[in-house]
Amino acid sequence: KFNGEMGRRLISEGGLLIATSSIMILFQFIDSFTVYNGLIQAGLTDEMAMSLKGIFDRGQPLVQLGLVVGLGFSTTSLPLMRKHFINGEWREWTVSAASLLKLTLILSGAATVGLVAVMPWMNRTLFTDFSGTDTLQLFVISVFFASLVYCLHTILLSTGKGTTTILYILVGLVFKSISNQLMVKSLGINGASLVTVLSLMLIV
């Protein structure tokens, strides 16, 4: 039977899952305001800056594709882990948490290595040229660390402490916001990829 407590948990815990799974979208939002400006400050013309920003944006759907498996495992593992925790089944909970972490490390690591390896051909096939391949290879490393964020958030959420994840996400977003334009100005478009990976590492 649906009641106020269930509604509160649906909003709070569901909101946490949505916020955590939207990290890359929030990063993309920050990129939309800072990458172009950073390239202009680096001395590029409007046309060159827009072209490089477009190449950088190629990485977003590739990263989202790589995150499908990690996010799927995390969300499907949550009910069972929560049940073990509530029932005081510590051994079962520990086994489930360890299994989720191992699977995430293996699968997200394999997905990341695979994306990096095939990126030149994928870039050529999907976008008709090899432009920005090194930028995209750096960017897809995000798959590994974002998957770990989802995994660790699921483990925390199963213990009722998932709200702490929001604090870490905010730290990552602030770091991304402050560093992005400066790094793009210094390192070019590769700076945006690097800051994304570093921000996720900071959250992890």
Short mmCIF file of C-alpha atoms in Angstrom, two decimals:
data_model
loop_
_atom_site.label_atom_id
_atom_site.label_comp_id
_atom_site.label_asym_id
_atom_site.label_seq_id
_atom_site.Cartn_x
_atom_site.Cartn_y
_atom_site.Cartn_z
CA LYS A 1 0.00 0.00 0.00
CA PHE A 2 1.39 3.38 -1.04
CA ASN A 3 1.80 5.86 1.81
CA GLY A 4 3.66 9.05 2.71
CA GLU A 5 6.82 7.23 3.77
CA MET A 6 6.99 5.32 0.50
CA GLY A 7 6.44 8.55 -1.39
CA ARG A 8 9.23 10.27 0.52
CA ARG A 9 11.64 7.41 -0.17
CA LEU A 10 10.61 7.29 -3.82
CA ILE A 11 11.44 10.97 -4.21
CA SER A 12 14.64 10.97 -2.12
CA GLU A 13 16.18 7.68 -3.24
CA GLY A 14 14.88 7.95 -6.80
CA GLY A 15 16.19 11.50 -6.97
CA LEU A 16 19.60 10.31 -5.82
CA LEU A 17 19.72 7.67 -8.54
CA ILE A 18 18.70 10.21 -11.17
CA ALA A 19 21.27 12.75 -9.97
CA THR A 20 24.05 10.17 -9.92
CA SER A 21 23.22 8.75 -13.34
CA SER A 22 23.12 12.29 -14.77
CA ILE A 23 26.74 13.16 -13.95
CA MET A 24 27.88 13.09 -17.56
CA ILE A 25 24.93 15.24 -18.63
CA LEU A 26 25.79 17.80 -15.95
CA PHE A 27 29.41 17.77 -17.14
CA GLN A 28 28.19 18.31 -20.70
CA PHE A 29 26.15 21.29 -19.47
CA ILE A 30 29.31 22.82 -17.97
CA ASP A 31 31.23 22.08 -21.19
CA SER A 32 28.63 23.98 -23.21
CA PHE A 33 29.51 27.18 -21.32
CA THR A 34 33.26 26.81 -20.89
CA VAL A 35 34.88 24.83 -23.75
CA TYR A 36 34.11 27.30 -26.52
CA ASN A 37 35.16 30.28 -24.39
CA GLY A 38 38.39 28.53 -23.43
CA LEU A 39 39.24 27.87 -27.06
CA ILE A 40 38.57 31.50 -27.97
CA GLN A 41 40.84 32.63 -25.11
CA ALA A 42 43.51 30.28 -26.47
CA GLY A 43 43.53 32.37 -29.65
CA LEU A 44 41.41 30.26 -31.99
CA THR A 45 38.96 31.78 -34.43
CA ASP A 46 35.21 31.32 -33.97
CA GLU A 47 35.06 28.74 -36.76
CA MET A 48 37.95 26.68 -35.39
CA ALA A 49 36.54 26.81 -31.84
CA MET A 50 33.11 25.64 -33.01
CA SER A 51 34.68 22.86 -35.07
CA LEU A 52 36.75 21.57 -32.15
CA LYS A 53 33.77 21.78 -29.79
CA GLY A 54 31.80 19.69 -32.28
CA ILE A 55 34.56 17.08 -32.38
CA PHE A 56 34.63 16.97 -28.57
CA ASP A 57 30.85 16.45 -28.46
CA ARG A 58 31.29 13.27 -30.50
CA GLY A 59 32.42 11.57 -27.31
CA GLN A 60 29.16 12.02 -25.38
CA PRO A 61 27.07 9.28 -27.08
CA LEU A 62 30.06 6.93 -27.02
CA VAL A 63 30.50 7.40 -23.28
CA GLN A 64 26.77 6.97 -22.65
CA LEU A 65 26.89 3.72 -24.63
CA GLY A 66 29.80 2.48 -22.54
CA LEU A 67 27.97 3.30 -19.31
CA VAL A 68 24.88 1.22 -20.11
CA VAL A 69 26.26 -2.02 -18.66
CA GLY A 70 27.70 -0.45 -15.50
CA LEU A 71 24.54 1.48 -14.72
CA GLY A 72 22.39 -1.57 -15.41
CA PHE A 73 24.32 -3.79 -13.01
CA SER A 74 24.26 -1.13 -10.29
CA THR A 75 20.52 -0.49 -10.40
CA THR A 76 19.55 -4.17 -10.59
CA SER A 77 21.81 -5.05 -7.63
CA LEU A 78 20.33 -2.44 -5.31
CA PRO A 79 17.10 -4.21 -4.17
CA LEU A 80 18.90 -7.41 -3.15
CA MET A 81 21.68 -5.54 -1.33
CA ARG A 82 19.14 -3.38 0.46
CA LYS A 83 17.23 -6.49 1.55
CA HIS A 84 20.39 -8.09 2.95
CA PHE A 85 21.26 -4.91 4.85
CA ILE A 86 17.80 -4.45 6.38
CA ASN A 87 17.68 -8.11 7.45
CA GLY A 88 21.13 -7.90 9.02
CA GLU A 89 22.54 -10.46 6.59
CA TRP A 90 26.02 -8.97 6.68
CA ARG A 91 27.85 -11.82 5.00
CA GLU A 92 25.39 -11.89 2.08
CA TRP A 93 25.53 -8.11 1.80
CA THR A 94 29.34 -8.15 1.74
CA VAL A 95 29.38 -10.85 -0.94
CA SER A 96 26.88 -8.90 -3.07
CA ALA A 97 28.79 -5.63 -2.68
CA ALA A 98 32.11 -7.27 -3.52
CA SER A 99 30.61 -9.01 -6.55
CA LEU A 100 29.14 -5.76 -7.84
CA LEU A 101 32.47 -3.98 -7.42
CA LYS A 102 34.40 -6.75 -9.18
CA LEU A 103 31.94 -6.92 -12.07
CA THR A 104 32.03 -3.15 -12.46
CA LEU A 105 35.83 -3.06 -12.48
CA ILE A 106 36.07 -5.87 -15.03
CA LEU A 107 33.27 -4.85 -17.39
CA SER A 108 33.84 -1.09 -17.30
CA GLY A 109 37.58 -1.64 -17.64
CA ALA A 110 37.04 -3.87 -20.66
CA ALA A 111 34.59 -1.38 -22.19
CA THR A 112 37.04 1.48 -21.68
CA VAL A 113 40.00 -0.37 -23.17
CA GLY A 114 37.85 -1.50 -26.08
CA LEU A 115 36.59 2.01 -26.83
CA VAL A 116 40.10 3.44 -26.69
CA ALA A 117 41.41 0.70 -28.98
CA VAL A 118 38.74 1.00 -31.67
CA MET A 119 38.31 4.77 -31.47
CA PRO A 120 40.28 5.61 -34.66
CA TRP A 121 38.09 3.31 -36.76
CA MET A 122 34.90 4.24 -34.89
CA ASN A 123 35.64 7.93 -35.38
CA ARG A 124 36.24 7.38 -39.09
CA THR A 125 33.13 5.21 -39.53
CA LEU A 126 30.69 7.38 -37.58
CA PHE A 127 32.03 10.84 -38.36
CA THR A 128 33.89 10.31 -41.68
CA ASP A 129 37.32 11.47 -40.44
CA PHE A 130 39.98 10.89 -37.78
CA SER A 131 39.80 14.39 -36.29
CA GLY A 132 40.14 14.52 -32.52
CA THR A 133 40.77 10.81 -32.06
CA ASP A 134 43.22 11.44 -29.22
CA THR A 135 40.70 13.75 -27.51
CA LEU A 136 37.98 11.13 -27.75
CA GLN A 137 40.29 8.37 -26.52
CA LEU A 138 41.03 10.43 -23.43
CA PHE A 139 37.38 11.29 -23.00
CA VAL A 140 36.08 7.69 -23.04
CA ILE A 141 38.26 6.86 -20.03
CA SER A 142 35.34 8.54 -18.26
CA VAL A 143 33.42 5.29 -18.72
CA PHE A 144 35.58 3.50 -16.15
CA PHE A 145 35.38 6.14 -13.44
CA ALA A 146 31.70 7.01 -14.00
CA SER A 147 30.83 3.31 -13.70
CA LEU A 148 32.71 3.20 -10.41
CA VAL A 149 30.74 6.21 -9.18
CA TYR A 150 27.47 4.39 -9.95
CA CYS A 151 28.73 1.22 -8.27
CA LEU A 152 29.90 2.93 -5.08
CA HIS A 153 26.71 4.98 -4.90
CA THR A 154 24.64 1.80 -5.11
CA ILE A 155 26.63 0.24 -2.26
CA LEU A 156 26.14 3.37 -0.13
CA LEU A 157 22.45 3.61 -1.05
CA SER A 158 21.85 0.04 0.08
CA THR A 159 23.01 1.07 3.57
CA GLY A 160 20.82 4.17 3.65
CA LYS A 161 23.80 6.54 3.30
CA GLY A 162 23.38 7.40 -0.36
CA THR A 163 22.83 11.09 0.34
CA THR A 164 26.57 11.52 0.94
CA THR A 165 27.11 10.89 -2.78
CA ILE A 166 25.54 14.26 -3.57
CA LEU A 167 28.31 16.03 -1.64
CA TYR A 168 31.00 14.29 -3.68
CA ILE A 169 29.18 14.99 -6.94
CA LEU A 170 28.99 18.68 -6.00
CA VAL A 171 32.74 18.69 -5.34
CA GLY A 172 33.33 17.16 -8.78
CA LEU A 173 31.03 19.67 -10.45
CA VAL A 174 32.73 22.61 -8.74
CA PHE A 175 36.16 21.29 -9.77
CA LYS A 176 34.95 20.83 -13.34
CA SER A 177 33.44 24.33 -13.43
CA ILE A 178 36.57 26.01 -12.09
CA SER A 179 39.16 24.02 -14.05
CA ASN A 180 37.51 23.46 -17.42
CA GLN A 181 38.03 26.80 -19.12
CA LEU A 182 41.55 27.18 -17.70
CA MET A 183 42.62 23.74 -18.91
CA VAL A 184 41.07 24.26 -22.35
CA LYS A 185 42.92 27.55 -22.65
CA SER A 186 46.20 25.81 -21.73
CA LEU A 187 45.86 22.40 -23.39
CA GLY A 188 43.26 22.96 -26.08
CA ILE A 189 40.31 20.63 -26.50
CA ASN A 190 42.23 17.81 -24.77
CA GLY A 191 41.96 19.88 -21.59
CA ALA A 192 38.18 19.38 -21.50
CA SER A 193 38.57 15.60 -21.73
CA LEU A 194 41.26 15.60 -19.06
CA VAL A 195 39.19 17.69 -16.63
CA THR A 196 36.20 15.37 -17.10
CA VAL A 197 38.30 12.33 -16.19
CA LEU A 198 39.95 14.10 -13.24
CA SER A 199 36.56 15.27 -11.93
CA LEU A 200 35.23 11.70 -11.97
CA MET A 201 38.38 10.44 -10.26
CA LEU A 202 37.84 13.08 -7.57
CA ILE A 203 34.27 11.88 -7.01
CA VAL A 204 35.41 8.26 -6.82
#
